[in-house]
Amino acid sequence: MVKAVLEQSLAIVIPALNAAHGLAATLAACAEAGAETLVVDGGSRDGTPDLARRIGARVLESAPGRGQQLAAGAAAARGEWLLFLHADTRPAPGWAAVVRGFMADPVNAARAAHFTFALDDPSPQARRLERLVAWRCRVLGLPYGDQGLLLSRALYDAVGGFRPLPLMEDVDLVRRLGRRRLVALPVPAVTSAERWRREGWRRRSARNLACLSLWFLGVPPGVIRRLYA
């Protein structure tokens, strides 16, 4: 019954670029909902589109740039509700029932929800980062795209949807939604910690903070992207 309800009303949109390594696990987690799933590929060279099709996702082609890919996916999706999810982010088991409960409450048609940030790493550094992200969401109202974003199509359209930005498209949208319309769901979304392990926990976190600060200072997203990459 859960699958039948979600199948009629929910579309999951996943932007991807050379994401074959972790995409299968993300799509497996998405299958719990039985919903329409769209992978919007930005020109992958690692077989990402073929992998997504084999697993059963609908694949769209787009120019690269996460904001542009997300906007294209939203425009093509058929659901009355939209869940935007990164290709390396997996909602924890049981997420579909929680999402169904959120969608069933008429009050939430004017609100958006995100998952709890979690990393696939057992280290103390990962737990500290998770606590910092929880504080950022609670106090500043700034969930990032790796926590997913669930909202009705009506609300998505009302705030103008994703803009075709190469970076910070998630911050741009949640700022337009506003903190009062954001709800944290009691479900973890597990994201790959590969970037932090490769670059160093402090260095990667400092870089992310620098990007956010530059955004609020009005630096163009294209310039920030060169720092983030």
PDB file of C-alpha atoms in Angstrom:
ATOM      1  CA  MET A   1       0.000   0.000   0.000  1.00  0.00           C
ATOM      2  CA  VAL A   2       2.866   2.386   0.765  1.00  0.00           C
ATOM      3  CA  LYS A   3       4.322   1.829  -2.677  1.00  0.00           C
ATOM      4  CA  ALA A   4       1.006   2.337  -4.423  1.00  0.00           C
ATOM      5  CA  VAL A   5       0.426   5.703  -2.766  1.00  0.00           C
ATOM      6  CA  LEU A   6       3.931   7.003  -3.339  1.00  0.00           C
ATOM      7  CA  GLU A   7       3.985   5.740  -6.918  1.00  0.00           C
ATOM      8  CA  GLN A   8       1.090   8.026  -7.785  1.00  0.00           C
ATOM      9  CA  SER A   9       2.407  11.150  -6.126  1.00  0.00           C
ATOM     10  CA  LEU A  10       6.187  11.170  -5.701  1.00  0.00           C
ATOM     11  CA  ALA A  11       9.023  11.645  -8.176  1.00  0.00           C
ATOM     12  CA  ILE A  12      12.668  11.300  -7.156  1.00  0.00           C
ATOM     13  CA  VAL A  13      15.127  13.465  -9.101  1.00  0.00           C
ATOM     14  CA  ILE A  14      18.840  12.608  -8.987  1.00  0.00           C
ATOM     15  CA  PRO A  15      21.458  14.729 -10.792  1.00  0.00           C
ATOM     16  CA  ALA A  16      24.497  12.698 -11.818  1.00  0.00           C
ATOM     17  CA  LEU A  17      27.907  13.173 -13.384  1.00  0.00           C
ATOM     18  CA  ASN A  18      30.305  10.218 -13.487  1.00  0.00           C
ATOM     19  CA  ALA A  19      28.419   8.773 -10.527  1.00  0.00           C
ATOM     20  CA  ALA A  20      28.452   5.063 -11.409  1.00  0.00           C
ATOM     21  CA  HIS A  21      30.463   4.140  -8.300  1.00  0.00           C
ATOM     22  CA  GLY A  22      27.733   4.972  -5.778  1.00  0.00           C
ATOM     23  CA  LEU A  23      24.591   5.313  -7.863  1.00  0.00           C
ATOM     24  CA  ALA A  24      23.500   1.681  -7.626  1.00  0.00           C
ATOM     25  CA  ALA A  25      23.244   1.878  -3.830  1.00  0.00           C
ATOM     26  CA  THR A  26      21.280   5.133  -4.037  1.00  0.00           C
ATOM     27  CA  LEU A  27      18.819   3.697  -6.562  1.00  0.00           C
ATOM     28  CA  ALA A  28      18.433   0.558  -4.435  1.00  0.00           C
ATOM     29  CA  ALA A  29      17.448   2.757  -1.487  1.00  0.00           C
ATOM     30  CA  CYS A  30      15.037   4.727  -3.681  1.00  0.00           C
ATOM     31  CA  ALA A  31      13.314   1.502  -4.755  1.00  0.00           C
ATOM     32  CA  GLU A  32      11.720   1.294  -1.306  1.00  0.00           C
ATOM     33  CA  ALA A  33       9.239   3.975  -2.387  1.00  0.00           C
ATOM     34  CA  GLY A  34       8.236   2.392  -5.684  1.00  0.00           C
ATOM     35  CA  ALA A  35       8.190   5.915  -7.098  1.00  0.00           C
ATOM     36  CA  GLU A  36       9.130   7.429 -10.421  1.00  0.00           C
ATOM     37  CA  THR A  37      12.916   7.886 -10.361  1.00  0.00           C
ATOM     38  CA  LEU A  38      14.727  10.173 -12.764  1.00  0.00           C
ATOM     39  CA  VAL A  39      18.486  10.322 -13.149  1.00  0.00           C
ATOM     40  CA  VAL A  40      19.505  13.527 -14.910  1.00  0.00           C
ATOM     41  CA  ASP A  41      22.920  12.948 -16.409  1.00  0.00           C
ATOM     42  CA  GLY A  42      25.230  15.851 -17.150  1.00  0.00           C
ATOM     43  CA  GLY A  43      27.526  14.108 -19.646  1.00  0.00           C
ATOM     44  CA  SER A  44      28.998  11.162 -17.738  1.00  0.00           C
ATOM     45  CA  ARG A  45      31.795   9.105 -19.273  1.00  0.00           C
ATOM     46  CA  ASP A  46      31.741   6.224 -16.812  1.00  0.00           C
ATOM     47  CA  GLY A  47      28.548   4.473 -17.893  1.00  0.00           C
ATOM     48  CA  THR A  48      26.270   6.221 -15.401  1.00  0.00           C
ATOM     49  CA  PRO A  49      23.270   6.487 -17.793  1.00  0.00           C
ATOM     50  CA  ASP A  50      23.443   2.798 -18.808  1.00  0.00           C
ATOM     51  CA  LEU A  51      23.737   1.732 -15.176  1.00  0.00           C
ATOM     52  CA  ALA A  52      20.707   3.818 -14.192  1.00  0.00           C
ATOM     53  CA  ARG A  53      18.621   2.350 -17.029  1.00  0.00           C
ATOM     54  CA  ARG A  54      19.580  -1.218 -16.108  1.00  0.00           C
ATOM     55  CA  ILE A  55      18.408  -0.631 -12.548  1.00  0.00           C
ATOM     56  CA  GLY A  56      15.113   0.780 -13.792  1.00  0.00           C
ATOM     57  CA  ALA A  57      15.487   4.542 -13.520  1.00  0.00           C
ATOM     58  CA  ARG A  58      14.343   6.935 -16.189  1.00  0.00           C
ATOM     59  CA  VAL A  59      17.343   8.803 -17.634  1.00  0.00           C
ATOM     60  CA  LEU A  60      17.383  12.362 -18.939  1.00  0.00           C
ATOM     61  CA  GLU A  61      20.311  14.069 -20.632  1.00  0.00           C
ATOM     62  CA  SER A  62      21.243  17.596 -19.600  1.00  0.00           C
ATOM     63  CA  ALA A  63      24.030  20.112 -19.897  1.00  0.00           C
ATOM     64  CA  PRO A  64      26.345  19.801 -16.851  1.00  0.00           C
ATOM     65  CA  GLY A  65      25.622  21.882 -13.767  1.00  0.00           C
ATOM     66  CA  ARG A  66      23.639  20.559 -10.834  1.00  0.00           C
ATOM     67  CA  GLY A  67      21.143  23.418 -10.755  1.00  0.00           C
ATOM     68  CA  GLN A  68      20.380  22.982 -14.429  1.00  0.00           C
ATOM     69  CA  GLN A  69      20.101  19.202 -14.065  1.00  0.00           C
ATOM     70  CA  LEU A  70      17.745  19.479 -11.088  1.00  0.00           C
ATOM     71  CA  ALA A  71      15.550  21.991 -12.884  1.00  0.00           C
ATOM     72  CA  ALA A  72      15.372  19.720 -15.941  1.00  0.00           C
ATOM     73  CA  GLY A  73      14.425  16.747 -13.788  1.00  0.00           C
ATOM     74  CA  ALA A  74      11.693  18.679 -11.999  1.00  0.00           C
ATOM     75  CA  ALA A  75      10.250  19.839 -15.310  1.00  0.00           C
ATOM     76  CA  ALA A  76      10.131  16.278 -16.648  1.00  0.00           C
ATOM     77  CA  ALA A  77       8.877  14.573 -13.469  1.00  0.00           C
ATOM     78  CA  ARG A  78       5.239  13.546 -13.219  1.00  0.00           C
ATOM     79  CA  GLY A  79       4.818  13.499  -9.442  1.00  0.00           C
ATOM     80  CA  GLU A  80       2.799  15.936  -7.372  1.00  0.00           C
ATOM     81  CA  TRP A  81       5.670  15.778  -4.860  1.00  0.00           C
ATOM     82  CA  LEU A  82       9.361  16.014  -5.661  1.00  0.00           C
ATOM     83  CA  LEU A  83      12.295  14.516  -3.775  1.00  0.00           C
ATOM     84  CA  PHE A  84      15.688  15.825  -4.879  1.00  0.00           C
ATOM     85  CA  LEU A  85      18.559  13.546  -3.948  1.00  0.00           C
ATOM     86  CA  HIS A  86      22.298  13.466  -4.665  1.00  0.00           C
ATOM     87  CA  ALA A  87      23.685  10.454  -6.499  1.00  0.00           C
ATOM     88  CA  ASP A  88      25.871   9.414  -3.531  1.00  0.00           C
ATOM     89  CA  THR A  89      23.198   9.894  -0.853  1.00  0.00           C
ATOM     90  CA  ARG A  90      21.081   7.001   0.436  1.00  0.00           C
ATOM     91  CA  PRO A  91      18.004   7.475   2.650  1.00  0.00           C
ATOM     92  CA  ALA A  92      18.010   4.940   5.483  1.00  0.00           C
ATOM     93  CA  PRO A  93      15.590   1.978   5.455  1.00  0.00           C
ATOM     94  CA  GLY A  94      12.081   3.008   6.439  1.00  0.00           C
ATOM     95  CA  TRP A  95      12.334   6.418   4.812  1.00  0.00           C
ATOM     96  CA  ALA A  96       9.406   5.859   2.436  1.00  0.00           C
ATOM     97  CA  ALA A  97       6.889   5.501   5.264  1.00  0.00           C
ATOM     98  CA  VAL A  98       8.133   8.695   6.907  1.00  0.00           C
ATOM     99  CA  VAL A  99       7.888  10.554   3.611  1.00  0.00           C
ATOM    100  CA  ARG A 100       4.381   9.224   3.056  1.00  0.00           C
ATOM    101  CA  GLY A 101       3.355  10.523   6.471  1.00  0.00           C
ATOM    102  CA  PHE A 102       4.747  13.958   5.676  1.00  0.00           C
ATOM    103  CA  MET A 103       3.021  14.073   2.309  1.00  0.00           C
ATOM    104  CA  ALA A 104      -0.316  12.972   3.783  1.00  0.00           C
ATOM    105  CA  ASP A 105      -0.579  15.990   6.107  1.00  0.00           C
ATOM    106  CA  PRO A 106      -2.234  18.901   4.222  1.00  0.00           C
ATOM    107  CA  VAL A 107      -0.252  21.396   6.319  1.00  0.00           C
ATOM    108  CA  ASN A 108       2.945  20.167   4.684  1.00  0.00           C
ATOM    109  CA  ALA A 109       1.852  21.191   1.197  1.00  0.00           C
ATOM    110  CA  ALA A 110       3.304  24.589   2.135  1.00  0.00           C
ATOM    111  CA  ARG A 111       6.460  23.171   3.761  1.00  0.00           C
ATOM    112  CA  ALA A 112       9.611  21.361   2.650  1.00  0.00           C
ATOM    113  CA  ALA A 113      11.478  18.557   4.407  1.00  0.00           C
ATOM    114  CA  HIS A 114      15.012  17.239   4.508  1.00  0.00           C
ATOM    115  CA  PHE A 115      16.692  14.161   5.949  1.00  0.00           C
ATOM    116  CA  THR A 116      19.259  14.074   8.746  1.00  0.00           C
ATOM    117  CA  PHE A 117      22.850  14.320   7.531  1.00  0.00           C
ATOM    118  CA  ALA A 118      24.970  11.197   8.048  1.00  0.00           C
ATOM    119  CA  LEU A 119      28.288   9.964   6.650  1.00  0.00           C
ATOM    120  CA  ASP A 120      29.396   6.432   5.761  1.00  0.00           C
ATOM    121  CA  ASP A 121      32.447   6.668   7.971  1.00  0.00           C
ATOM    122  CA  PRO A 122      32.923   5.374  11.546  1.00  0.00           C
ATOM    123  CA  SER A 123      35.456   8.013  12.616  1.00  0.00           C
ATOM    124  CA  PRO A 124      34.978  10.604  15.381  1.00  0.00           C
ATOM    125  CA  GLN A 125      35.546  13.311  12.749  1.00  0.00           C
ATOM    126  CA  ALA A 126      32.448  12.132  10.918  1.00  0.00           C
ATOM    127  CA  ARG A 127      30.325  12.267  14.083  1.00  0.00           C
ATOM    128  CA  ARG A 128      31.559  15.792  14.858  1.00  0.00           C
ATOM    129  CA  LEU A 129      30.695  16.940  11.353  1.00  0.00           C
ATOM    130  CA  GLU A 130      27.228  15.412  11.623  1.00  0.00           C
ATOM    131  CA  ARG A 131      26.621  17.363  14.838  1.00  0.00           C
ATOM    132  CA  LEU A 132      27.783  20.589  13.205  1.00  0.00           C
ATOM    133  CA  VAL A 133      25.443  20.042  10.273  1.00  0.00           C
ATOM    134  CA  ALA A 134      22.552  19.360  12.653  1.00  0.00           C
ATOM    135  CA  TRP A 135      23.299  22.687  14.380  1.00  0.00           C
ATOM    136  CA  ARG A 136      23.484  24.491  11.033  1.00  0.00           C
ATOM    137  CA  CYS A 137      20.086  23.147  10.022  1.00  0.00           C
ATOM    138  CA  ARG A 138      18.449  23.806  13.384  1.00  0.00           C
ATOM    139  CA  VAL A 139      19.805  27.297  13.979  1.00  0.00           C
ATOM    140  CA  LEU A 140      20.464  28.673  10.503  1.00  0.00           C
ATOM    141  CA  GLY A 141      17.908  26.732   8.497  1.00  0.00           C
ATOM    142  CA  LEU A 142      20.488  25.669   5.907  1.00  0.00           C
ATOM    143  CA  PRO A 143      20.240  22.016   4.878  1.00  0.00           C
ATOM    144  CA  TYR A 144      22.394  21.135   1.884  1.00  0.00           C
ATOM    145  CA  GLY A 145      21.508  18.991  -1.111  1.00  0.00           C
ATOM    146  CA  ASP A 146      23.181  15.923   0.389  1.00  0.00           C
ATOM    147  CA  GLN A 147      20.315  15.819   2.901  1.00  0.00           C
ATOM    148  CA  GLY A 148      17.695  15.568   0.188  1.00  0.00           C
ATOM    149  CA  LEU A 149      14.836  18.007  -0.263  1.00  0.00           C
ATOM    150  CA  LEU A 150      11.161  17.006  -0.360  1.00  0.00           C
ATOM    151  CA  LEU A 151       8.427  19.446  -1.328  1.00  0.00           C
ATOM    152  CA  SER A 152       5.187  19.622  -3.246  1.00  0.00           C
ATOM    153  CA  ARG A 153       5.330  20.674  -6.852  1.00  0.00           C
ATOM    154  CA  ALA A 154       3.023  23.566  -6.006  1.00  0.00           C
ATOM    155  CA  LEU A 155       5.507  24.917  -3.451  1.00  0.00           C
ATOM    156  CA  TYR A 156       8.447  24.249  -5.760  1.00  0.00           C
ATOM    157  CA  ASP A 157       6.793  26.295  -8.493  1.00  0.00           C
ATOM    158  CA  ALA A 158       5.697  29.030  -6.086  1.00  0.00           C
ATOM    159  CA  VAL A 159       9.272  29.771  -4.959  1.00  0.00           C
ATOM    160  CA  GLY A 160      10.694  29.592  -8.477  1.00  0.00           C
ATOM    161  CA  GLY A 161      12.336  26.149  -8.388  1.00  0.00           C
ATOM    162  CA  PHE A 162      16.009  25.472  -8.944  1.00  0.00           C
ATOM    163  CA  ARG A 163      17.944  28.092 -10.817  1.00  0.00           C
ATOM    164  CA  PRO A 164      20.532  26.959 -13.416  1.00  0.00           C
ATOM    165  CA  LEU A 165      23.498  27.529 -11.114  1.00  0.00           C
ATOM    166  CA  PRO A 166      26.710  25.471 -11.310  1.00  0.00           C
ATOM    167  CA  LEU A 167      26.982  25.436  -7.493  1.00  0.00           C
ATOM    168  CA  MET A 168      25.079  26.580  -4.387  1.00  0.00           C
ATOM    169  CA  GLU A 169      21.786  25.764  -6.082  1.00  0.00           C
ATOM    170  CA  ASP A 170      20.654  24.040  -2.881  1.00  0.00           C
ATOM    171  CA  VAL A 171      21.412  27.026  -0.648  1.00  0.00           C
ATOM    172  CA  ASP A 172      19.745  29.341  -3.156  1.00  0.00           C
ATOM    173  CA  LEU A 173      16.509  27.350  -3.055  1.00  0.00           C
ATOM    174  CA  VAL A 174      16.303  26.775   0.703  1.00  0.00           C
ATOM    175  CA  ARG A 175      16.922  30.477   1.323  1.00  0.00           C
ATOM    176  CA  ARG A 176      13.903  31.260  -0.830  1.00  0.00           C
ATOM    177  CA  LEU A 177      11.893  28.668   1.073  1.00  0.00           C
ATOM    178  CA  GLY A 178      12.906  30.189   4.406  1.00  0.00           C
ATOM    179  CA  ARG A 179      13.673  28.517   7.724  1.00  0.00           C
ATOM    180  CA  ARG A 180      10.043  28.503   8.910  1.00  0.00           C
ATOM    181  CA  ARG A 181       9.007  26.285   6.014  1.00  0.00           C
ATOM    182  CA  LEU A 182      11.755  23.686   6.549  1.00  0.00           C
ATOM    183  CA  VAL A 183      11.166  20.476   8.495  1.00  0.00           C
ATOM    184  CA  ALA A 184      13.810  17.927   9.532  1.00  0.00           C
ATOM    185  CA  LEU A 185      12.652  14.336   9.040  1.00  0.00           C
ATOM    186  CA  PRO A 186      13.807  11.793  11.658  1.00  0.00           C
ATOM    187  CA  VAL A 187      15.533   9.670   9.009  1.00  0.00           C
ATOM    188  CA  PRO A 188      19.253   9.704   8.181  1.00  0.00           C
ATOM    189  CA  ALA A 189      20.442  10.189   4.620  1.00  0.00           C
ATOM    190  CA  VAL A 190      23.859   8.548   4.377  1.00  0.00           C
ATOM    191  CA  THR A 191      26.321  10.358   2.128  1.00  0.00           C
ATOM    192  CA  SER A 192      29.730   9.239   0.919  1.00  0.00           C
ATOM    193  CA  ALA A 193      32.589  10.662   2.983  1.00  0.00           C
ATOM    194  CA  GLU A 194      35.073  10.102   0.158  1.00  0.00           C
ATOM    195  CA  ARG A 195      35.821  13.807  -0.337  1.00  0.00           C
ATOM    196  CA  TRP A 196      36.587  14.326   3.351  1.00  0.00           C
ATOM    197  CA  ARG A 197      38.757  11.220   3.549  1.00  0.00           C
ATOM    198  CA  ARG A 198      40.667  12.168   0.413  1.00  0.00           C
ATOM    199  CA  GLU A 199      41.188  15.862   1.145  1.00  0.00           C
ATOM    200  CA  GLY A 200      41.237  15.821   4.934  1.00  0.00           C
ATOM    201  CA  TRP A 201      38.357  16.497   7.295  1.00  0.00           C
ATOM    202  CA  ARG A 202      39.395  19.998   8.303  1.00  0.00           C
ATOM    203  CA  ARG A 203      40.451  21.079   4.825  1.00  0.00           C
ATOM    204  CA  ARG A 204      37.241  19.879   3.137  1.00  0.00           C
ATOM    205  CA  SER A 205      35.014  21.400   5.820  1.00  0.00           C
ATOM    206  CA  ALA A 206      36.912  24.698   5.660  1.00  0.00           C
ATOM    207  CA  ARG A 207      36.509  24.759   1.906  1.00  0.00           C
ATOM    208  CA  ASN A 208      32.758  24.181   2.186  1.00  0.00           C
ATOM    209  CA  LEU A 209      32.463  26.980   4.737  1.00  0.00           C
ATOM    210  CA  ALA A 210      34.482  29.299   2.501  1.00  0.00           C
ATOM    211  CA  CYS A 211      32.155  28.570  -0.415  1.00  0.00           C
ATOM    212  CA  LEU A 212      29.105  29.367   1.702  1.00  0.00           C
ATOM    213  CA  SER A 213      30.663  32.606   2.940  1.00  0.00           C
ATOM    214  CA  LEU A 214      31.547  33.684  -0.596  1.00  0.00           C
ATOM    215  CA  TRP A 215      27.988  32.982  -1.688  1.00  0.00           C
ATOM    216  CA  PHE A 216      26.563  35.266   0.982  1.00  0.00           C
ATOM    217  CA  LEU A 217      29.111  37.910   0.002  1.00  0.00           C
ATOM    218  CA  GLY A 218      27.710  37.851  -3.527  1.00  0.00           C
ATOM    219  CA  VAL A 219      30.568  36.099  -5.328  1.00  0.00           C
ATOM    220  CA  PRO A 220      29.284  34.514  -8.596  1.00  0.00           C
ATOM    221  CA  PRO A 221      28.671  30.732  -8.364  1.00  0.00           C
ATOM    222  CA  GLY A 222      31.005  30.091 -11.296  1.00  0.00           C
ATOM    223  CA  VAL A 223      33.879  31.581  -9.330  1.00  0.00           C
ATOM    224  CA  ILE A 224      32.964  29.638  -6.188  1.00  0.00           C
ATOM    225  CA  ARG A 225      32.851  26.424  -8.186  1.00  0.00           C
ATOM    226  CA  ARG A 226      36.543  26.683  -8.978  1.00  0.00           C
ATOM    227  CA  LEU A 227      37.278  26.727  -5.245  1.00  0.00           C
ATOM    228  CA  TYR A 228      34.898  23.834  -4.483  1.00  0.00           C
ATOM    229  CA  ALA A 229      36.046  21.423  -7.189  1.00  0.00           C
TER     230      ALA A 229
END
